[in-house]
Amino acid sequence: MFGTSQTESFLISMSAGFVQLLIVLLFNRVLLKIRNRARAPKTREILRDRRITIISQISLLILITALTIFLLRSTLSTIDELLLLTLTLIFCIAVLIRELLRFWSIGINTVEPSIAADTYSKTLSASQTSFLLLGTNAHSFCTFPVFEEMLKRIRQSRGQVELLLAHPDSNALIEAASNRGCEKYLYQTQARIALGRILLLKKKLGMNVEIRLYKAGNIEDLPIFRAMFVNGSYCVASIAVYGRGDHGREMPQMYVKRDANNRDSQRSMYSVLYRYYRGLWDRSSIPLSNEETVFISCAEDSDNIVNALEGTIK
């Protein structure tokens, strides 16, 4: 059992910890009232206020702990100081977890500042039962061995593969290539080659790969997201930008999880992205039958075609 002095020290430490918590809660309530009284806060101010609130809470906790240890240094033992530091760490972790829960509650697992080089290969390797793609063309990964391996796994599980891509004749691809300083027909050619390779794989494996094409007259008609839906449970999405000097891999990327308890939850980011994809899919129904031969011939002679075009990059 504790002695009298140890009990007093312990009570002092616990009291100091509770005082810390009350001060932080009161400080947070004051900040909320100040923010709510603002009549027409700008979006930028709201975002800045949220960040300042979190930083202020953590900074205040650390400051109170340091002052408590300094003012009561003659009364507190080493164990008491460690207890106060532990309580402070717990409170800081609680503040951070509370913020993370705001993202997790709508299905956002992770946000990366840019697209990792191995994103496509990892996503394809993780696909077991279904794979849905929203993009401009599949040139980035249709030559990966893991793409064919993924198709084999999904065929074995009798799953679903859907590819929603830009039609190679879309003028937006010419505009996008020109804005990037490439030969203006490079992206259109890559789109034809990618479609040809996919069609060859489709015939080779004897499986149903549903492909739909959309026509984009200019860059504004292209999708605002690139998205891959994996196994009906996860979505890897990034912002699609086609302006001059913009590099797609430098754009932020989200990893979103489908709500397992309520699969049709309207609050889920997965639901938002999926409804966006499904809406574009339903409006895109350009048939491939008349052009399959052209696409396949492009794929079979792809090396010569692409090398000729890439040699003219500005």
GROMACS .gro file of C-alpha atoms in nm:
model
  314
    1MET     CA    1   0.000   0.000   0.000
    2PHE     CA    2   0.104   0.362  -0.052
    3GLY     CA    3   0.240   0.562   0.238
    4THR     CA    4   0.089   0.897   0.332
    5SER     CA    5   0.340   1.101   0.133
    6GLN     CA    6   0.310   0.873  -0.169
    7THR     CA    7  -0.068   0.895  -0.156
    8GLU     CA    8  -0.054   1.272  -0.143
    9SER     CA    9   0.186   1.284  -0.439
   10PHE     CA   10  -0.033   1.048  -0.637
   11LEU     CA   11  -0.344   1.257  -0.564
   12ILE     CA   12  -0.160   1.572  -0.666
   13SER     CA   13  -0.052   1.411  -0.995
   14MET     CA   14  -0.403   1.288  -1.073
   15SER     CA   15  -0.551   1.624  -0.982
   16ALA     CA   16  -0.305   1.801  -1.208
   17GLY     CA   17  -0.396   1.563  -1.490
   18PHE     CA   18  -0.768   1.627  -1.450
   19VAL     CA   19  -0.706   2.001  -1.436
   20GLN     CA   20  -0.517   1.970  -1.763
   21LEU     CA   21  -0.809   1.793  -1.923
   22LEU     CA   22  -1.062   2.049  -1.796
   23ILE     CA   23  -0.853   2.340  -1.922
   24VAL     CA   24  -0.819   2.183  -2.266
   25LEU     CA   25  -1.191   2.107  -2.287
   26LEU     CA   26  -1.275   2.462  -2.179
   27PHE     CA   27  -1.027   2.603  -2.430
   28ASN     CA   28  -1.179   2.391  -2.706
   29ARG     CA   29  -1.533   2.507  -2.613
   30VAL     CA   30  -1.423   2.873  -2.627
   31LEU     CA   31  -1.269   2.823  -2.971
   32LEU     CA   32  -1.589   2.657  -3.098
   33LYS     CA   33  -1.802   2.944  -2.971
   34ILE     CA   34  -1.577   3.201  -3.133
   35ARG     CA   35  -1.590   3.014  -3.464
   36ASN     CA   36  -1.967   2.967  -3.451
   37ARG     CA   37  -2.023   3.337  -3.390
   38ALA     CA   38  -1.850   3.424  -3.716
   39ARG     CA   39  -2.125   3.525  -3.955
   40ALA     CA   40  -1.975   3.431  -4.291
   41PRO     CA   41  -1.644   3.248  -4.242
   42LYS     CA   42  -1.450   3.170  -4.552
   43THR     CA   43  -1.362   2.810  -4.636
   44ARG     CA   44  -0.995   2.886  -4.598
   45GLU     CA   45  -1.051   3.034  -4.251
   46ILE     CA   46  -1.251   2.730  -4.137
   47LEU     CA   47  -0.978   2.492  -4.247
   48ARG     CA   48  -0.712   2.706  -4.084
   49ASP     CA   49  -0.914   2.725  -3.761
   50ARG     CA   50  -0.938   2.347  -3.746
   51ARG     CA   51  -0.566   2.302  -3.780
   52ILE     CA   52  -0.498   2.576  -3.525
   53THR     CA   53  -0.743   2.414  -3.282
   54ILE     CA   54  -0.560   2.080  -3.295
   55ILE     CA   55  -0.216   2.237  -3.264
   56SER     CA   56  -0.335   2.464  -2.983
   57GLN     CA   57  -0.483   2.176  -2.786
   58ILE     CA   58  -0.164   1.970  -2.804
   59SER     CA   59   0.058   2.272  -2.735
   60LEU     CA   60  -0.156   2.369  -2.436
   61LEU     CA   61  -0.133   2.019  -2.293
   62ILE     CA   62   0.246   2.020  -2.320
   63LEU     CA   63   0.271   2.370  -2.171
   64ILE     CA   64   0.048   2.284  -1.873
   65THR     CA   65   0.248   1.969  -1.805
   66ALA     CA   66   0.578   2.158  -1.816
   67LEU     CA   67   0.446   2.430  -1.584
   68THR     CA   68   0.299   2.174  -1.343
   69ILE     CA   69   0.626   1.985  -1.317
   70PHE     CA   70   0.820   2.312  -1.276
   71LEU     CA   71   0.593   2.462  -1.009
   72LEU     CA   72   0.554   2.138  -0.813
   73ARG     CA   73   0.905   2.008  -0.865
   74SER     CA   74   0.973   2.006  -0.490
   75THR     CA   75   0.656   1.805  -0.424
   76LEU     CA   76   0.646   1.562  -0.717
   77SER     CA   77   0.856   1.251  -0.728
   78THR     CA   78   1.005   1.100  -1.043
   79ILE     CA   79   0.713   0.859  -1.062
   80ASP     CA   80   0.468   1.149  -1.036
   81GLU     CA   81   0.641   1.332  -1.320
   82LEU     CA   82   0.633   1.018  -1.536
   83LEU     CA   83   0.263   0.982  -1.458
   84LEU     CA   84   0.194   1.339  -1.568
   85LEU     CA   85   0.393   1.288  -1.888
   86THR     CA   86   0.201   0.965  -1.954
   87LEU     CA   87  -0.134   1.140  -1.906
   88THR     CA   88  -0.024   1.417  -2.140
   89LEU     CA   89   0.079   1.166  -2.405
   90ILE     CA   90  -0.257   0.987  -2.370
   91PHE     CA   91  -0.447   1.313  -2.413
   92CYS     CA   92  -0.240   1.406  -2.721
   93ILE     CA   93  -0.303   1.065  -2.876
   94ALA     CA   94  -0.674   1.101  -2.802
   95VAL     CA   95  -0.684   1.436  -2.984
   96LEU     CA   96  -0.511   1.287  -3.290
   97ILE     CA   97  -0.730   0.975  -3.293
   98ARG     CA   98  -1.041   1.193  -3.274
   99GLU     CA   99  -0.926   1.372  -3.589
  100LEU     CA  100  -0.841   1.048  -3.768
  101LEU     CA  101  -1.186   0.910  -3.686
  102ARG     CA  102  -1.338   1.194  -3.889
  103PHE     CA  103  -1.172   1.047  -4.200
  104TRP     CA  104  -1.217   0.680  -4.108
  105SER     CA  105  -1.589   0.732  -4.046
  106ILE     CA  106  -1.639   0.818  -4.415
  107GLY     CA  107  -1.411   0.542  -4.540
  108ILE     CA  108  -1.089   0.734  -4.610
  109ASN     CA  109  -0.811   0.505  -4.491
  110THR     CA  110  -0.505   0.682  -4.626
  111VAL     CA  111  -0.419   0.991  -4.825
  112GLU     CA  112  -0.085   1.011  -5.003
  113PRO     CA  113   0.060   1.341  -5.134
  114SER     CA  114   0.152   1.174  -5.464
  115ILE     CA  115   0.105   0.849  -5.654
  116ALA     CA  116   0.366   0.586  -5.571
  117ALA     CA  117   0.546   0.422  -5.861
  118ASP     CA  118   0.421   0.077  -5.761
  119THR     CA  119   0.056   0.177  -5.710
  120TYR     CA  120  -0.071  -0.001  -6.022
  121SER     CA  121   0.122  -0.322  -5.962
  122LYS     CA  122   0.014  -0.344  -5.596
  123THR     CA  123  -0.349  -0.270  -5.681
  124LEU     CA  124  -0.356  -0.527  -5.959
  125SER     CA  125  -0.192  -0.785  -5.733
  126ALA     CA  126  -0.457  -0.723  -5.466
  127SER     CA  127  -0.746  -0.777  -5.708
  128GLN     CA  128  -0.894  -1.122  -5.657
  129THR     CA  129  -1.267  -1.114  -5.740
  130SER     CA  130  -1.331  -0.790  -5.931
  131PHE     CA  131  -1.157  -0.493  -6.089
  132LEU     CA  132  -1.327  -0.177  -6.216
  133LEU     CA  133  -1.123   0.098  -6.381
  134LEU     CA  134  -1.209   0.460  -6.454
  135GLY     CA  135  -0.937   0.623  -6.660
  136THR     CA  136  -0.834   0.769  -6.993
  137ASN     CA  137  -0.644   0.467  -7.124
  138ALA     CA  138  -0.488   0.155  -6.979
  139HIS     CA  139  -0.147   0.210  -7.137
  140SER     CA  140   0.017   0.256  -6.795
  141PHE     CA  141  -0.033  -0.104  -6.684
  142CYS     CA  142  -0.182  -0.322  -6.959
  143THR     CA  143   0.169  -0.457  -7.035
  144PHE     CA  144   0.237  -0.553  -6.672
  145PRO     CA  145   0.257  -0.931  -6.615
  146VAL     CA  146   0.048  -0.875  -6.300
  147PHE     CA  147  -0.237  -0.748  -6.520
  148GLU     CA  148  -0.268  -1.082  -6.697
  149GLU     CA  149  -0.226  -1.266  -6.367
  150MET     CA  150  -0.507  -1.056  -6.220
  151LEU     CA  151  -0.736  -1.143  -6.511
  152LYS     CA  152  -0.664  -1.512  -6.456
  153ARG     CA  153  -0.752  -1.488  -6.086
  154ILE     CA  154  -1.076  -1.305  -6.155
  155ARG     CA  155  -1.166  -1.554  -6.429
  156GLN     CA  156  -1.111  -1.838  -6.184
  157SER     CA  157  -1.334  -1.671  -5.924
  158ARG     CA  158  -1.589  -1.585  -6.197
  159GLY     CA  159  -1.559  -1.222  -6.102
  160GLN     CA  160  -1.613  -0.897  -6.284
  161VAL     CA  161  -1.377  -0.678  -6.488
  162GLU     CA  162  -1.494  -0.341  -6.621
  163LEU     CA  163  -1.276  -0.087  -6.799
  164LEU     CA  164  -1.413   0.261  -6.869
  165LEU     CA  165  -1.173   0.443  -7.101
  166ALA     CA  166  -1.158   0.734  -7.339
  167HIS     CA  167  -1.223   0.655  -7.704
  168PRO     CA  168  -0.895   0.683  -7.895
  169ASP     CA  169  -1.054   0.934  -8.135
  170SER     CA  170  -1.129   1.178  -7.851
  171ASN     CA  171  -0.996   1.525  -7.925
  172ALA     CA  172  -0.924   1.566  -7.555
  173LEU     CA  173  -0.634   1.322  -7.589
  174ILE     CA  174  -0.479   1.541  -7.858
  175GLU     CA  175  -0.521   1.847  -7.636
  176ALA     CA  176  -0.375   1.666  -7.334
  177ALA     CA  177  -0.072   1.546  -7.532
  178SER     CA  178  -0.010   1.894  -7.673
  179ASN     CA  179  -0.032   2.047  -7.325
  180ARG     CA  180   0.232   1.804  -7.203
  181GLY     CA  181   0.464   1.888  -7.491
  182CYS     CA  182   0.423   1.550  -7.661
  183GLU     CA  183   0.348   1.465  -8.021
  184LYS     CA  184  -0.022   1.544  -8.045
  185TYR     CA  185  -0.130   1.194  -8.155
  186LEU     CA  186   0.078   1.009  -7.892
  187TYR     CA  187  -0.200   0.960  -7.636
  188GLN     CA  188  -0.452   0.855  -7.901
  189THR     CA  189  -0.206   0.597  -8.031
  190GLN     CA  190  -0.132   0.469  -7.682
  191ALA     CA  191  -0.506   0.432  -7.623
  192ARG     CA  192  -0.547   0.222  -7.942
  193ILE     CA  193  -0.250   0.003  -7.852
  194ALA     CA  194  -0.375  -0.050  -7.496
  195LEU     CA  195  -0.721  -0.148  -7.619
  196GLY     CA  196  -0.565  -0.388  -7.868
  197ARG     CA  197  -0.356  -0.555  -7.599
  198ILE     CA  198  -0.656  -0.590  -7.371
  199LEU     CA  199  -0.862  -0.742  -7.653
  200LEU     CA  200  -0.581  -0.990  -7.728
  201LEU     CA  201  -0.567  -1.089  -7.360
  202LYS     CA  202  -0.945  -1.119  -7.353
  203LYS     CA  203  -0.938  -1.366  -7.644
  204LYS     CA  204  -0.635  -1.551  -7.509
  205LEU     CA  205  -0.794  -1.609  -7.168
  206GLY     CA  206  -1.144  -1.659  -7.301
  207MET     CA  207  -1.302  -1.435  -7.040
  208ASN     CA  208  -1.548  -1.150  -7.040
  209VAL     CA  209  -1.376  -0.815  -6.995
  210GLU     CA  210  -1.639  -0.544  -7.029
  211ILE     CA  211  -1.502  -0.234  -7.201
  212ARG     CA  212  -1.691   0.089  -7.251
  213LEU     CA  213  -1.561   0.401  -7.420
  214TYR     CA  214  -1.658   0.763  -7.380
  215LYS     CA  215  -1.591   1.047  -7.623
  216ALA     CA  216  -1.424   1.357  -7.480
  217GLY     CA  217  -1.430   1.662  -7.705
  218ASN     CA  218  -1.191   1.858  -7.482
  219ILE     CA  219  -1.001   1.822  -7.155
  220GLU     CA  220  -1.299   1.943  -6.952
  221ASP     CA  221  -1.495   1.637  -7.072
  222LEU     CA  222  -1.243   1.392  -6.926
  223PRO     CA  223  -1.315   1.240  -6.581
  224ILE     CA  224  -1.196   1.440  -6.282
  225PHE     CA  225  -1.082   1.120  -6.107
  226ARG     CA  226  -0.879   0.816  -6.195
  227ALA     CA  227  -1.016   0.530  -5.990
  228MET     CA  228  -0.962   0.158  -5.944
  229PHE     CA  229  -1.226  -0.039  -5.753
  230VAL     CA  230  -1.085  -0.360  -5.610
  231ASN     CA  231  -1.284  -0.664  -5.492
  232GLY     CA  232  -1.590  -0.450  -5.432
  233SER     CA  233  -1.432  -0.329  -5.108
  234TYR     CA  234  -1.160  -0.076  -5.182
  235CYS     CA  235  -1.105   0.216  -5.416
  236VAL     CA  236  -0.774   0.377  -5.509
  237ALA     CA  237  -0.849   0.722  -5.651
  238SER     CA  238  -0.643   1.018  -5.764
  239ILE     CA  239  -0.718   1.356  -5.916
  240ALA     CA  240  -0.682   1.363  -6.293
  241VAL     CA  241  -0.515   1.677  -6.428
  242TYR     CA  242  -0.424   1.729  -6.792
  243GLY     CA  243  -0.281   2.081  -6.796
  244ARG     CA  244   0.056   2.195  -6.927
  245GLY     CA  245   0.341   2.086  -6.706
  246ASP     CA  246   0.117   1.879  -6.477
  247HIS     CA  247   0.232   1.528  -6.400
  248GLY     CA  248  -0.035   1.278  -6.298
  249ARG     CA  249   0.190   1.093  -6.055
  250GLU     CA  250   0.240   1.411  -5.852
  251MET     CA  251  -0.130   1.441  -5.768
  252PRO     CA  252  -0.273   1.332  -5.429
  253GLN     CA  253  -0.414   0.982  -5.398
  254MET     CA  254  -0.682   0.838  -5.167
  255TYR     CA  255  -0.729   0.483  -5.043
  256VAL     CA  256  -1.098   0.444  -4.963
  257LYS     CA  257  -1.272   0.148  -4.798
  258ARG     CA  258  -1.632   0.044  -4.853
  259ASP     CA  259  -1.852   0.045  -4.544
  260ALA     CA  260  -1.886  -0.323  -4.450
  261ASN     CA  261  -2.186  -0.259  -4.222
  262ASN     CA  262  -2.384  -0.044  -4.465
  263ARG     CA  263  -2.270  -0.101  -4.820
  264ASP     CA  264  -2.500   0.166  -4.963
  265SER     CA  265  -2.408   0.435  -4.712
  266GLN     CA  266  -2.437   0.777  -4.875
  267ARG     CA  267  -2.185   0.918  -4.627
  268SER     CA  268  -1.906   0.696  -4.755
  269MET     CA  269  -1.645   0.836  -4.995
  270TYR     CA  270  -1.646   0.494  -5.161
  271SER     CA  271  -2.015   0.541  -5.241
  272VAL     CA  272  -1.950   0.888  -5.386
  273LEU     CA  273  -1.669   0.767  -5.612
  274TYR     CA  274  -1.860   0.455  -5.716
  275ARG     CA  275  -2.173   0.652  -5.806
  276TYR     CA  276  -1.958   0.889  -6.012
  277TYR     CA  277  -1.802   0.592  -6.193
  278ARG     CA  278  -2.134   0.413  -6.244
  279GLY     CA  279  -2.296   0.726  -6.382
  280LEU     CA  280  -2.021   0.762  -6.645
  281TRP     CA  281  -2.040   0.389  -6.721
  282ASP     CA  282  -2.413   0.401  -6.784
  283ARG     CA  283  -2.374   0.697  -7.022
  284SER     CA  284  -2.084   0.539  -7.214
  285SER     CA  285  -2.182   0.273  -7.464
  286ILE     CA  286  -1.964   0.315  -7.774
  287PRO     CA  287  -1.933  -0.035  -7.929
  288LEU     CA  288  -1.592  -0.187  -7.999
  289SER     CA  289  -1.702  -0.442  -8.256
  290ASN     CA  290  -1.634  -0.222  -8.558
  291GLU     CA  291  -1.283  -0.126  -8.447
  292GLU     CA  292  -1.148  -0.436  -8.274
  293THR     CA  293  -0.937  -0.531  -8.576
  294VAL     CA  294  -0.780  -0.183  -8.589
  295PHE     CA  295  -0.695  -0.185  -8.220
  296ILE     CA  296  -0.546  -0.535  -8.234
  297SER     CA  297  -0.330  -0.446  -8.535
  298CYS     CA  298  -0.201  -0.140  -8.345
  299ALA     CA  299  -0.110  -0.362  -8.051
  300GLU     CA  300   0.072  -0.610  -8.272
  301ASP     CA  301   0.282  -0.331  -8.428
  302SER     CA  302   0.301  -0.125  -8.109
  303ASP     CA  303   0.679  -0.101  -8.077
  304ASN     CA  304   0.729   0.060  -8.415
  305ILE     CA  305   0.433   0.295  -8.375
  306VAL     CA  306   0.516   0.420  -8.026
  307ASN     CA  307   0.888   0.457  -8.095
  308ALA     CA  308   0.812   0.667  -8.399
  309LEU     CA  309   0.580   0.894  -8.203
  310GLU     CA  310   0.791   0.921  -7.887
  311GLY     CA  311   1.085   1.023  -8.097
  312THR     CA  312   0.901   1.343  -8.182
  313ILE     CA  313   0.843   1.454  -7.820
  314LYS     CA  314   0.928   1.819  -7.787
   0.00000   0.00000   0.00000
